[in-house]
mmCIF file of C-alpha atoms in Angstrom:
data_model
loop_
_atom_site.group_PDB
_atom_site.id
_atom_site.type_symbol
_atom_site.label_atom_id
_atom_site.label_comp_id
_atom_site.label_asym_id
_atom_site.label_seq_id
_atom_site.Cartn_x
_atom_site.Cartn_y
_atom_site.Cartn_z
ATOM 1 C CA UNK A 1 6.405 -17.293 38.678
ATOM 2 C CA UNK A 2 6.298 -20.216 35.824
ATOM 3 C CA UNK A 3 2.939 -19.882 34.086
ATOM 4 C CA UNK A 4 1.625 -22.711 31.917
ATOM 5 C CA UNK A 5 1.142 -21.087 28.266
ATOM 6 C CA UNK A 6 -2.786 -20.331 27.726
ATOM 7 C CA UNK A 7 -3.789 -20.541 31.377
ATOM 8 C CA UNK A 8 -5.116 -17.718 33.313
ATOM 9 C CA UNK A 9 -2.751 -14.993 35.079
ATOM 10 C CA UNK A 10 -3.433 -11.725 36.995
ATOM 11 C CA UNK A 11 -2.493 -8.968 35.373
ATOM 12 C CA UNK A 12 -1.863 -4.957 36.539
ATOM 13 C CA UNK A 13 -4.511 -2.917 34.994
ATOM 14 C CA UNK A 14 -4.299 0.351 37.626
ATOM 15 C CA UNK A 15 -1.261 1.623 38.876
ATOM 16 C CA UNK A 16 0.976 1.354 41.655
ATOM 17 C CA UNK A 17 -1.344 -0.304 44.891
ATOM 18 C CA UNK A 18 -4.122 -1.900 43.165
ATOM 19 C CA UNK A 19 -4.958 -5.318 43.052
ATOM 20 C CA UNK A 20 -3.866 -7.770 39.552
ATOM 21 C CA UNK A 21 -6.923 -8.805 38.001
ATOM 22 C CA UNK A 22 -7.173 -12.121 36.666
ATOM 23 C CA UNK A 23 -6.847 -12.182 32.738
ATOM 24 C CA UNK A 24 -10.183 -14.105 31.611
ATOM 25 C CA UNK A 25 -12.049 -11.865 34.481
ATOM 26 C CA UNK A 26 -11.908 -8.708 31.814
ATOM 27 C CA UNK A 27 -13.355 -10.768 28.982
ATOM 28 C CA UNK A 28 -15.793 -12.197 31.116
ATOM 29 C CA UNK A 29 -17.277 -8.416 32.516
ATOM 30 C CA UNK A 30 -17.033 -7.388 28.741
ATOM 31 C CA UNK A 31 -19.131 -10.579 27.442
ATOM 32 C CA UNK A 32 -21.957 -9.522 30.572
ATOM 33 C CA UNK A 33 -21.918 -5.338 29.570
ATOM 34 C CA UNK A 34 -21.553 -6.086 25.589
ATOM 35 C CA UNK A 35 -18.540 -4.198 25.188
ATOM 36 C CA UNK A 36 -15.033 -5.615 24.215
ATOM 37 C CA UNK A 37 -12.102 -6.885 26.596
ATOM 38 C CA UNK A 38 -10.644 -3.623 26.032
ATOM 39 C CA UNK A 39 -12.964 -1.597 26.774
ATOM 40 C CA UNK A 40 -13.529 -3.693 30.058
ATOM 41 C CA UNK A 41 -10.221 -3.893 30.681
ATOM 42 C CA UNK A 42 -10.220 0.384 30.826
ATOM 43 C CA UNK A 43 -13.718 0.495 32.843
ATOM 44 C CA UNK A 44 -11.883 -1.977 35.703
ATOM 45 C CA UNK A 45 -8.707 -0.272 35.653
ATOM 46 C CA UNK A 46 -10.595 2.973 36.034
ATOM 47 C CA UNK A 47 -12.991 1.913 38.879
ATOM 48 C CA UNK A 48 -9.495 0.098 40.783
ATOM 49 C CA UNK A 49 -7.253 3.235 40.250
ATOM 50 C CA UNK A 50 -10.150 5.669 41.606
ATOM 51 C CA UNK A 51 -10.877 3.330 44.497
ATOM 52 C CA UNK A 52 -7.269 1.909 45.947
ATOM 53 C CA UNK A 53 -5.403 5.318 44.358
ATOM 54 C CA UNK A 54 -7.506 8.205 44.112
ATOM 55 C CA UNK A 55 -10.234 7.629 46.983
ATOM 56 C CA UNK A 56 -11.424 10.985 47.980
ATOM 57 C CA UNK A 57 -11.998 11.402 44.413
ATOM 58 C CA UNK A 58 -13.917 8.431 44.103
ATOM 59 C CA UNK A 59 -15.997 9.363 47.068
ATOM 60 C CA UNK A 60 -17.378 12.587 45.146
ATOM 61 C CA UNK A 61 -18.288 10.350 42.246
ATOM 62 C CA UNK A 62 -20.189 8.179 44.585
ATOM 63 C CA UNK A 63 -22.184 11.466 46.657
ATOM 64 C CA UNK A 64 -22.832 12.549 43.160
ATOM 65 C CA UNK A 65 -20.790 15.772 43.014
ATOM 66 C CA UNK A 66 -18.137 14.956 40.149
ATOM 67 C CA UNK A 67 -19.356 12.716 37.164
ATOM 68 C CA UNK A 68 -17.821 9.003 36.691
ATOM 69 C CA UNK A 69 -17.040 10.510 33.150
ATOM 70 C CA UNK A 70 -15.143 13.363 34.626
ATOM 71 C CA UNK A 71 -13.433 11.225 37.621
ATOM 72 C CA UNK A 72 -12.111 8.420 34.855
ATOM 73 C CA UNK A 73 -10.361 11.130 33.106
ATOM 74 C CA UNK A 74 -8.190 11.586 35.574
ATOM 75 C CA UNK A 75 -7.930 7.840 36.492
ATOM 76 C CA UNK A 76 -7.043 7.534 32.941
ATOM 77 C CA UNK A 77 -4.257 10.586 33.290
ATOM 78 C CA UNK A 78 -2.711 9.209 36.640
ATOM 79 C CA UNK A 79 -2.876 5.141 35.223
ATOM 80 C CA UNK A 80 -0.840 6.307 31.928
ATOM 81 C CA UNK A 81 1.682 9.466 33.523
ATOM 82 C CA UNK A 82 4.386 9.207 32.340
ATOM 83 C CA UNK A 83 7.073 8.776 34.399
ATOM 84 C CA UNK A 84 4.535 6.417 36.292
ATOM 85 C CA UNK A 85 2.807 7.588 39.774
ATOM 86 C CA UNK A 86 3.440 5.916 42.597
ATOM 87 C CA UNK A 87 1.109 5.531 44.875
ATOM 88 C CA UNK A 88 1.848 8.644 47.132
ATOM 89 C CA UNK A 89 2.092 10.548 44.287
ATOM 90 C CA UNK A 90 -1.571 9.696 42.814
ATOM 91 C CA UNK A 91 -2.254 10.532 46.851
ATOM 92 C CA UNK A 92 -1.497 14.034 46.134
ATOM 93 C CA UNK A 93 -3.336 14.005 42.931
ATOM 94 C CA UNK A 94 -6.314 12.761 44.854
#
């Protein structure tokens, strides 16, 4: 895909299954919650890998029985494992 040097692109922030995000998007969401890109950058990647890859997990978080702080941990653990997760793989995770 030919890109046009200092435009926007999406870019993978979650692993295997979940949507690109567009670039400026992230520095945007940090500008609105006062926190930097990269900090944005992990709070999206988090909330995409617990909803496309991890969603029974993410449906605790949301009925209030795991913590968000407890449920990005292991976003965080399944969006850096290394060799990478696919997405079947996070499944059993989940």
């Amino acid at each position: 895909m030919f890109t046009v040097p200092g435009s926007e692109h999406e870019e993978p922030i979650a692993g295997e299954g979940c949507p690109a995000v567009a670039e400026f998007c992230v520095a945007e969401l940090g500008a609105v919650l006062g926190m930097s890109t990269v900090s944005a950058k992990r709070l999206l990647g988090h909330a995409l890998e617990l909803r496309h890859r991890l969603p029974r997990l993410w449906s605790r978080v949301q009925t209030g029985s795991v913590p968000a702080w407890r449920a990005r941990l292991v976003a965080e653990a399944t969006i850096h494992a290394t060799p990478a997760l696919t997405k079947d793989a996070a499944g059993w995770v989940d």
